[in-house]
Each structure stands twice: as structure tokens, then as C-alpha cells.
Short mmCIF file of C-alpha atoms in Angstrom, two decimals:
data_model
loop_
_atom_site.label_atom_id
_atom_site.label_comp_id
_atom_site.label_asym_id
_atom_site.label_seq_id
_atom_site.Cartn_x
_atom_site.Cartn_y
_atom_site.Cartn_z
CA MET G 158 -0.08 0.07 -0.17
CA ALA G 159 2.33 4.66 -0.13
CA THR G 160 4.14 5.97 2.86
CA VAL G 161 2.20 7.79 5.41
CA PRO G 162 2.64 8.89 8.95
CA THR G 163 2.61 5.92 11.41
CA ASN G 164 -0.78 6.95 12.78
CA ALA G 165 -2.50 6.51 9.39
CA VAL G 166 -0.13 3.75 7.79
CA PRO G 167 -2.24 2.14 4.94
CA PRO G 168 -3.02 -1.44 5.64
CA ASN G 169 -1.41 -2.38 2.68
CA PRO G 170 -0.64 -5.90 2.08
CA SER G 171 0.98 -4.99 -1.08
CA ALA G 172 3.15 -2.18 -1.24
CA ALA G 173 5.73 -0.03 0.30
CA PRO G 174 4.06 2.88 2.04
CA ALA G 175 5.80 5.86 0.27
CA THR G 176 6.25 9.42 2.12
CA ALA G 177 2.90 10.69 1.58
CA ALA G 178 2.15 14.12 2.72
CA GLY G 179 -0.40 14.66 5.56
CA PRO G 180 -3.16 16.86 4.91
CA SER G 181 -2.97 19.29 2.12
CA PRO G 182 -2.47 22.77 2.57
CA GLU G 183 -5.77 23.47 1.32
CA ALA G 184 -7.43 20.82 3.63
CA ALA G 185 -10.76 22.02 5.12
CA GLY G 186 -10.50 23.27 8.62
CA PRO G 187 -12.55 21.80 11.27
CA GLY G 188 -15.88 23.62 11.69
CA GLY G 189 -16.48 23.72 7.85
CA GLY G 190 -13.55 25.57 6.31
CA ARG G 191 -12.79 25.48 2.60
CA ARG G 192 -12.93 22.00 0.99
CA PRO G 193 -9.71 20.64 -0.23
CA ARG G 194 -8.93 21.26 -3.65
CA GLY G 195 -9.50 18.12 -5.86
CA ALA G 196 -11.16 16.35 -2.69
CA GLY G 197 -13.59 14.58 -5.04
CA ALA G 198 -10.73 13.14 -7.35
CA GLY G 199 -8.74 12.32 -3.89
CA MET G 200 -11.52 10.46 -2.73
CA ALA G 201 -11.68 8.50 -6.14
CA TYR G 202 -8.00 7.77 -5.79
CA GLY G 203 -8.22 6.71 -2.09
CA LEU G 204 -11.21 4.30 -2.80
CA ALA G 205 -9.24 2.90 -6.01
CA ALA G 206 -6.25 2.50 -3.84
CA TYR G 207 -7.76 0.72 -0.75
CA GLY G 208 -10.15 -1.14 -2.93
CA LEU G 209 -7.37 -2.71 -5.06
CA TRP G 210 -5.52 -3.56 -1.98
CA GLY G 211 -8.66 -5.14 -0.57
CA VAL G 212 -9.34 -7.63 -3.46
CA LEU G 213 -5.69 -8.66 -3.57
CA PRO G 214 -6.62 -12.22 -2.23
CA LEU G 215 -8.62 -12.70 -5.43
CA TYR G 216 -5.65 -12.08 -7.54
CA PHE G 217 -3.60 -14.72 -5.32
CA ALA G 218 -6.35 -17.05 -5.75
CA VAL G 219 -6.11 -17.31 -9.53
CA LEU G 220 -2.42 -17.78 -9.49
CA ALA G 221 -2.70 -21.54 -8.31
CA PRO G 222 -0.85 -23.60 -8.58
CA ALA G 223 2.12 -21.35 -7.77
CA GLY G 224 3.30 -21.29 -4.18
CA PRO G 225 3.97 -18.39 -1.86
CA LEU G 226 7.66 -18.24 -2.68
CA GLU G 227 7.33 -18.20 -6.28
CA ILE G 228 4.28 -15.46 -6.19
CA VAL G 229 6.54 -13.13 -3.95
CA ALA G 230 9.65 -13.63 -6.14
CA ASN G 231 7.82 -12.80 -9.45
CA ARG G 232 5.99 -9.95 -7.76
CA VAL G 233 9.45 -8.52 -6.80
CA VAL G 234 10.95 -8.89 -10.22
CA TRP G 235 7.69 -7.66 -12.22
CA SER G 236 7.36 -4.79 -10.01
CA LEU G 237 10.91 -3.58 -10.39
CA ALA G 238 10.41 -3.96 -14.16
CA PHE G 239 7.10 -1.94 -14.00
CA CYS G 240 8.68 0.76 -11.85
CA LEU G 241 11.92 1.35 -14.26
CA LEU G 242 9.26 1.70 -17.05
CA LEU G 243 7.43 4.13 -14.82
CA ILE G 244 10.73 5.97 -13.82
CA THR G 245 11.55 6.26 -17.55
CA ALA G 246 8.11 7.72 -18.37
CA ILE G 247 8.18 10.21 -15.58
CA ARG G 248 11.92 11.05 -16.17
CA GLY G 249 12.65 10.06 -12.55
CA TRP G 250 16.23 8.58 -13.10
CA ALA G 251 17.90 11.43 -11.16
CA SER G 252 15.86 10.68 -8.09
CA PHE G 253 16.50 7.04 -8.51
CA ARG G 254 20.14 7.51 -8.89
CA ALA G 255 20.41 9.92 -5.85
CA ALA G 256 18.70 7.34 -3.72
CA LEU G 257 21.12 4.60 -4.68
CA ALA G 258 24.03 7.08 -4.02
CA SER G 259 23.09 7.75 -0.57
CA PRO G 260 24.31 5.26 1.99
CA ARG G 261 21.66 6.36 4.51
CA VAL G 262 18.85 6.18 2.12
CA LEU G 263 19.95 2.88 0.35
CA GLY G 264 20.57 1.17 3.96
CA THR G 265 17.39 2.33 5.08
CA LEU G 266 15.41 1.32 2.20
CA SER G 267 17.38 -2.12 2.06
CA LEU G 268 16.02 -2.73 5.70
CA ALA G 269 12.64 -1.61 4.75
CA ALA G 270 12.87 -4.21 1.57
CA VAL G 271 13.44 -7.08 3.83
CA LEU G 272 10.60 -6.19 6.17
CA ILE G 273 8.12 -5.73 3.10
CA ALA G 274 9.29 -9.09 1.64
CA ALA G 275 8.46 -10.60 4.87
CA ASN G 276 5.10 -9.01 4.95
CA TRP G 277 4.23 -10.02 1.35
CA LEU G 278 5.38 -13.57 1.95
CA VAL G 279 3.26 -13.99 5.24
CA TYR G 280 0.25 -12.30 3.71
CA THR G 281 0.43 -14.65 0.65
CA LEU G 282 0.94 -17.48 2.73
CA ALA G 283 -2.13 -16.67 4.68
CA VAL G 284 -4.37 -16.32 1.63
CA LEU G 285 -3.28 -19.39 -0.09
CA ASN G 286 -4.06 -21.39 3.09
CA ALA G 287 -7.43 -20.22 3.57
CA GLU G 288 -6.42 -17.65 6.27
CA THR G 289 -7.61 -14.49 4.61
CA ILE G 290 -9.69 -13.78 7.87
CA GLN G 291 -6.54 -13.69 9.86
CA ALA G 292 -4.66 -11.72 7.11
CA SER G 293 -7.47 -8.98 7.49
CA LEU G 294 -7.02 -9.00 11.20
CA GLY G 295 -3.43 -8.32 10.67
CA TYR G 296 -4.06 -4.92 8.92
CA PHE G 297 -7.00 -4.01 11.30
CA ILE G 298 -4.64 -4.14 14.21
CA ASN G 299 -1.82 -2.68 12.25
CA PRO G 300 -2.56 0.88 13.32
CA LEU G 301 -2.65 -0.12 16.97
CA VAL G 302 0.76 -1.82 16.45
CA SER G 303 2.09 1.39 15.04
CA VAL G 304 1.01 3.34 17.97
CA LEU G 305 2.50 0.86 20.44
CA LEU G 306 5.76 0.73 18.54
CA GLY G 307 5.75 4.56 18.78
CA VAL G 308 5.37 4.20 22.55
CA LEU G 309 8.10 1.53 22.94
CA LEU G 310 10.69 2.69 20.50
CA LEU G 311 10.07 6.39 19.93
CA LYS G 312 8.98 7.27 23.57
CA GLU G 313 5.98 8.68 22.27
CA ARG G 314 3.42 9.77 25.08
CA LEU G 315 -0.11 8.41 24.63
CA ARG G 316 -3.38 10.14 25.65
CA ALA G 317 -5.58 8.19 28.10
CA VAL G 318 -8.02 7.30 25.35
CA GLN G 319 -5.17 5.85 23.30
CA TRP G 320 -4.23 3.66 26.25
CA VAL G 321 -7.98 2.38 26.45
CA ALA G 322 -7.66 1.56 22.85
CA LEU G 323 -4.64 -0.61 23.32
CA GLY G 324 -6.01 -2.18 26.31
CA ILE G 325 -9.09 -3.35 24.29
CA ALA G 326 -6.82 -4.42 21.44
CA LEU G 327 -4.87 -6.58 23.86
CA LEU G 328 -7.83 -8.21 25.07
CA ALA G 329 -9.13 -8.87 21.70
CA VAL G 330 -5.78 -10.79 20.86
CA LEU G 331 -6.25 -12.76 24.10
CA VAL G 332 -9.97 -13.75 23.04
CA LEU G 333 -8.65 -14.47 19.37
CA SER G 334 -6.02 -16.61 20.68
CA VAL G 335 -8.56 -18.73 22.65
CA ALA G 336 -10.79 -18.78 19.45
CA TYR G 337 -8.04 -19.81 17.07
CA GLY G 338 -6.61 -22.41 19.81
CA GLY G 339 -3.26 -20.56 19.75
CA VAL G 340 -1.93 -16.95 19.32
CA PRO G 341 -2.89 -15.72 15.61
CA TRP G 342 0.73 -15.42 14.52
CA LEU G 343 -0.05 -14.74 10.94
CA ALA G 344 -1.95 -11.60 11.93
CA LEU G 345 0.53 -10.61 14.62
CA ALA G 346 3.48 -11.24 11.96
CA LEU G 347 1.61 -8.99 9.25
CA ALA G 348 0.95 -6.14 11.78
CA LEU G 349 4.42 -6.37 13.29
CA SER G 350 6.21 -6.51 9.97
CA PHE G 351 4.23 -3.62 8.49
CA GLY G 352 4.50 -1.61 11.77
CA PHE G 353 8.26 -1.90 11.52
CA TYR G 354 8.27 -1.10 7.92
CA GLY G 355 6.53 2.01 8.45
CA LEU G 356 8.82 2.83 11.34
CA VAL G 357 11.96 2.43 9.09
CA LYS G 358 10.55 4.39 6.36
CA LYS G 359 9.98 7.28 8.86
CA ASN G 360 13.66 7.79 8.54
CA VAL G 361 13.59 8.48 5.00
CA GLY G 362 10.59 10.99 5.33
CA THR G 363 9.80 12.95 2.17
CA LYS G 364 13.32 12.52 0.76
CA VAL G 365 12.23 9.80 -1.50
CA ASP G 366 9.00 9.60 -3.83
CA ALA G 367 6.78 6.50 -3.87
CA VAL G 368 7.89 5.20 -7.26
CA THR G 369 11.73 5.65 -6.29
CA SER G 370 11.42 3.96 -2.83
CA LEU G 371 9.36 0.93 -4.49
CA SER G 372 11.98 0.73 -7.06
CA VAL G 373 14.95 0.62 -4.89
CA GLU G 374 13.35 -1.74 -2.38
CA THR G 375 12.48 -4.23 -5.24
CA LEU G 376 15.98 -3.82 -6.59
CA VAL G 377 17.43 -4.80 -3.37
CA LEU G 378 15.33 -7.91 -3.40
CA VAL G 379 15.82 -8.89 -6.88
CA PRO G 380 18.89 -11.08 -6.58
CA ALA G 381 17.26 -13.35 -3.91
CA SER G 382 14.03 -13.33 -5.85
CA LEU G 383 16.06 -14.48 -9.08
CA ALA G 384 17.73 -17.17 -7.07
CA VAL G 385 14.34 -18.50 -5.70
CA MET G 386 13.08 -18.48 -9.28
CA ALA G 387 16.02 -20.46 -10.37
CA VAL G 388 15.88 -23.01 -7.68
CA LEU G 389 11.94 -23.63 -8.19
CA ALA G 390 12.69 -24.09 -12.04
CA SER G 391 15.70 -26.40 -11.49
CA ALA G 392 13.40 -28.49 -8.99
CA GLY G 393 10.57 -28.70 -11.64
CA SER G 394 8.21 -26.81 -9.29
CA ALA G 395 8.12 -23.36 -11.01
CA THR G 396 4.85 -22.54 -12.78
CA LEU G 397 5.67 -19.24 -14.59
CA LEU G 398 6.52 -20.86 -17.98
CA GLY G 399 4.69 -24.30 -17.62
CA HIS G 400 0.88 -23.25 -17.44
CA GLY G 401 0.20 -21.49 -20.38
CA PRO G 402 0.48 -17.76 -21.44
CA GLY G 403 -2.76 -16.89 -19.38
CA HIS G 404 -0.84 -17.91 -16.14
CA PHE G 405 2.40 -16.24 -17.34
CA TRP G 406 0.76 -12.81 -17.72
CA LEU G 407 -1.31 -12.99 -14.55
CA MET G 408 2.13 -13.58 -12.82
CA ALA G 409 3.85 -10.64 -14.72
CA ALA G 410 0.67 -8.42 -13.66
CA GLY G 411 1.91 -8.69 -10.21
CA GLY G 412 4.15 -5.48 -10.93
CA LEU G 413 1.19 -3.47 -12.10
CA ILE G 414 -1.07 -4.75 -9.28
CA THR G 415 1.74 -3.79 -6.81
CA ALA G 416 2.54 -0.59 -8.15
CA LEU G 417 -0.72 1.09 -9.20
CA PRO G 418 -2.53 1.08 -6.06
CA LEU G 419 0.52 2.77 -4.53
CA LEU G 420 0.46 5.50 -7.16
CA PHE G 421 -3.34 5.87 -6.56
CA PHE G 422 -2.50 6.46 -2.77
CA GLY G 423 0.12 8.99 -3.37
CA ALA G 424 -2.44 10.99 -5.65
CA ALA G 425 -5.07 10.61 -2.76
CA ALA G 426 -2.85 11.67 0.22
CA ARG G 427 -1.86 15.04 -1.49
CA ARG G 428 -5.53 15.82 -1.81
CA LEU G 429 -7.27 14.61 1.24
CA PRO G 430 -6.81 15.44 4.89
CA LEU G 431 -5.04 12.84 7.10
CA SER G 432 -8.15 12.17 9.04
CA THR G 433 -9.97 11.09 5.86
CA VAL G 434 -7.06 9.00 4.90
CA GLY G 435 -6.95 7.42 8.30
CA MET G 436 -10.64 6.34 7.87
CA LEU G 437 -10.12 5.03 4.42
CA GLN G 438 -7.36 2.65 5.44
CA TYR G 439 -9.79 0.28 7.15
CA LEU G 440 -11.48 -0.20 3.47
CA ALA G 441 -8.65 -2.78 2.58
CA PRO G 442 -9.04 -5.19 5.47
CA LEU G 443 -12.80 -4.90 5.73
CA THR G 444 -12.78 -5.98 1.91
CA GLN G 445 -10.38 -8.85 2.66
CA PHE G 446 -12.65 -9.86 5.62
CA ILE G 447 -15.90 -9.80 3.44
CA LEU G 448 -14.13 -11.75 0.73
CA ALA G 449 -13.07 -14.27 3.42
CA LEU G 450 -16.56 -14.83 4.34
CA ALA G 451 -18.40 -14.46 1.09
CA VAL G 452 -16.02 -15.77 -1.36
CA PHE G 453 -13.76 -18.17 0.33
CA HIS G 454 -16.25 -19.19 2.83
CA GLU G 455 -13.79 -19.42 5.68
CA PRO G 456 -15.29 -20.45 9.17
CA MET G 457 -16.09 -17.54 11.53
CA PRO G 458 -17.45 -18.86 14.89
CA ALA G 459 -19.02 -16.75 17.58
CA GLU G 460 -15.88 -16.33 19.53
CA ARG G 461 -14.00 -15.10 16.68
CA TRP G 462 -16.69 -12.52 16.00
CA ALA G 463 -16.36 -11.60 19.74
CA GLY G 464 -12.56 -11.01 19.11
CA PHE G 465 -13.09 -8.92 15.99
CA ALA G 466 -15.79 -6.82 17.70
CA LEU G 467 -13.13 -6.05 20.32
CA VAL G 468 -10.69 -5.09 17.72
CA TRP G 469 -13.36 -2.95 15.78
CA LEU G 470 -14.18 -1.10 19.05
CA SER G 471 -10.57 -0.28 19.59
CA LEU G 472 -10.18 1.05 16.16
CA ILE G 473 -13.14 3.35 16.50
CA ILE G 474 -11.86 4.65 19.77
CA LEU G 475 -8.40 5.17 18.39
CA THR G 476 -9.73 6.79 14.92
CA ALA G 477 -12.19 9.07 17.00
CA ASP G 478 -9.31 10.34 19.08
CA MET G 479 -7.28 10.92 16.03
CA ILE G 480 -9.88 12.82 14.36
CA ARG G 481 -10.43 14.98 17.44
CA SER G 482 -6.77 15.75 17.74
CA TYR G 483 -6.36 16.57 14.13
CA ARG G 484 -9.39 18.92 14.58
CA VAL G 485 -7.90 20.70 17.42
CA GLY G 486 -4.55 20.84 15.90
CA ARG G 487 -6.25 22.67 12.90
CA ARG G 488 -8.21 25.05 15.29
CA ALA G 489 -4.88 25.84 17.16
CA GLU G 490 -3.18 26.60 13.73
CA ALA G 491 -6.06 28.79 12.47
CA ALA G 492 -6.20 30.64 15.83
CA GLU G 493 -2.32 31.14 15.50
CA ARG G 494 -2.59 32.66 11.88
CA ALA G 495 -5.58 34.92 12.94
CA LEU G 496 -3.36 36.41 15.80
CA ASP G 497 -0.45 36.76 13.22
CA ARG G 498 -2.49 38.60 10.86
CA ALA G 499 -3.92 40.84 13.72
CA ALA G 500 -0.52 41.65 14.91
CA ALA G 501 0.67 42.33 11.43
CA ALA G 502 -2.29 44.76 10.92
#
């Protein structure tokens, strides 16, 4: 899924969050100020981005009989190919070379690449093993994990309401552990890998755009991905070239499917307030959850419903607090500007 601040990290099973701007300068103020310029287009881009991330399990389902390792390896290779074409089209080679020439940026993006590869692999493994519900859980709790990482690693201080949300989330994990007969490791692995990914990408900030970031990360992963593809081919278990042109092009489409929602997200983030982006992020795991029930017919006993209900309650509390805090901040900024204008007059 592009990069946003950790309190609104997109639950993207698919892409590198790139450094997205927070609210646009023209964002509407709380109390009904100006509507953001291009807000309608921004909402359309946001819905397209999170909608595509939400239906990603359907794409993996049609890639059978390819396994998780082959799918991720191909996704990396074809994503890089698509990104390099895109860089050529937008004349972004200078930014790409600058990122590779900076040891700090390259090192940070290399670590991010390892984390996103782990995230992609776990997500693909979950979907192919009829655990899409657990995959959706991972992205539902990702914002909560990001908040927790901020407390533990960045020494951020939480408001009482945020502590309540985290407490309810912890209770939800306990309930779901009972429901699953063990800790939901797939969900936790997804949330933690993407949470740490967002934390690492925060060190890059706005220095690297979304396309350059994804290009560098996939470039770092390409040697290992090509090695995996070679090993699978030598073992006779690769499917890329042995199941007809339709399967080949579906595998190759992984590059487009990875990069396109990332670009949509970047376009949305430039046009929408952070609070709107923060609410849109739940569309992807919600879509995955619905697909798991309606299309994949995964079991959902009452105790799992109880655990998910607690997760959703904690997210409602966290999101409401985020929106309130955002609006208070906007009011404070507006008041400060008014005082500055009065003083200047």
C-alpha cells in the first residue's frame, strides 16, 4: 500500500508506504472551512487504492498452483520492471540514482525491503492457506501496533483514550487466541512487519518519492528473488512458464498490481486531509474480511466474532481520538494565523 505517517499507515499487504504528505495545505478546517481542492478526485483515488489492496486475495487465488515463494519472487521482479518503465516515463532517473548514491537512504530502504518482503510472504501464505480472515485481522490491528511501537521505540506519550484503545486491542488478541486455539501468529506477523516497515520508512521521510522507494526496495530484493525462481525452476516446481500464457501474464501482472494502488494512494494523500486517509485505510482489511466470508467461505465461529468486535471497538476509539486531535490542531493553527494577521495589521 504509499508511505504515510504511522498514525495512518495504510494496511497495504502489497506495497511500500511511500512518504505521503499529511493533510494538504488546502485541507478544510474543522468547523466547515474550505473544501480541499481536488477532494472529489482524492476520494476516488483513495477508494481505488484501498479497493485494489482489498481485493488482492482474489488475485492470489487465481495464481494457483504457484506457491507463496514463487508468487513473491515474481512480484518483486515484475514490480521492478514496471517501476523502471515508470521512472523512464516520468523522467525520474535522477531521483533513483540519488537514492542509490546515498548510503543512509539505501541502507534504510534495504532494511525496509526485507520487512516488506516478509510482509508479502506472510500475507500470500495466509491467503493461499485459507487464512484470509487472519490476514485481514493483521491489517485491522496494524494502526494499533504502530501506536505501540511509537510508545516503545520512539518514547511517544499517549493520551488516556489511546491507552484504552490499546488495552481493548490486547484483550481482543487474548480472545482471538482462545478462538484460534493459539496465538494468531499470521495476523501478528503481518501487523508487526508492516508496523516496523512504517517505522523504518519514517527515517526516509519525504526524501524519496513512492515510485523511487518501491524501485529501490525491489532492486534490493531482485537477486534473492531471481535465485528463488532459479531454484524452483531447477526443481521442476516453477509454474511461470509451464502453465500457459494466461498464467504467465497473470504472474507478470503482479508488477502493475503492486505499483498501481501505490500511485493512487500517493495521489489521494496529496488531496485529502489526514483524518480522511486515516478512515479510508480500513477499507482494505474490511474488503478482505468480506471476501474471506462471502467468497472463500472461511469459518467464523462466535468467539472469533467476539474478538473482531473488540478489535473494531478499539479502532473506533483510536480513529475518533485521531480525528478529534487533528481538528484541535487545525483550530490551533487557524487561531495562531489569525493572531499573526491581527499583529501584522
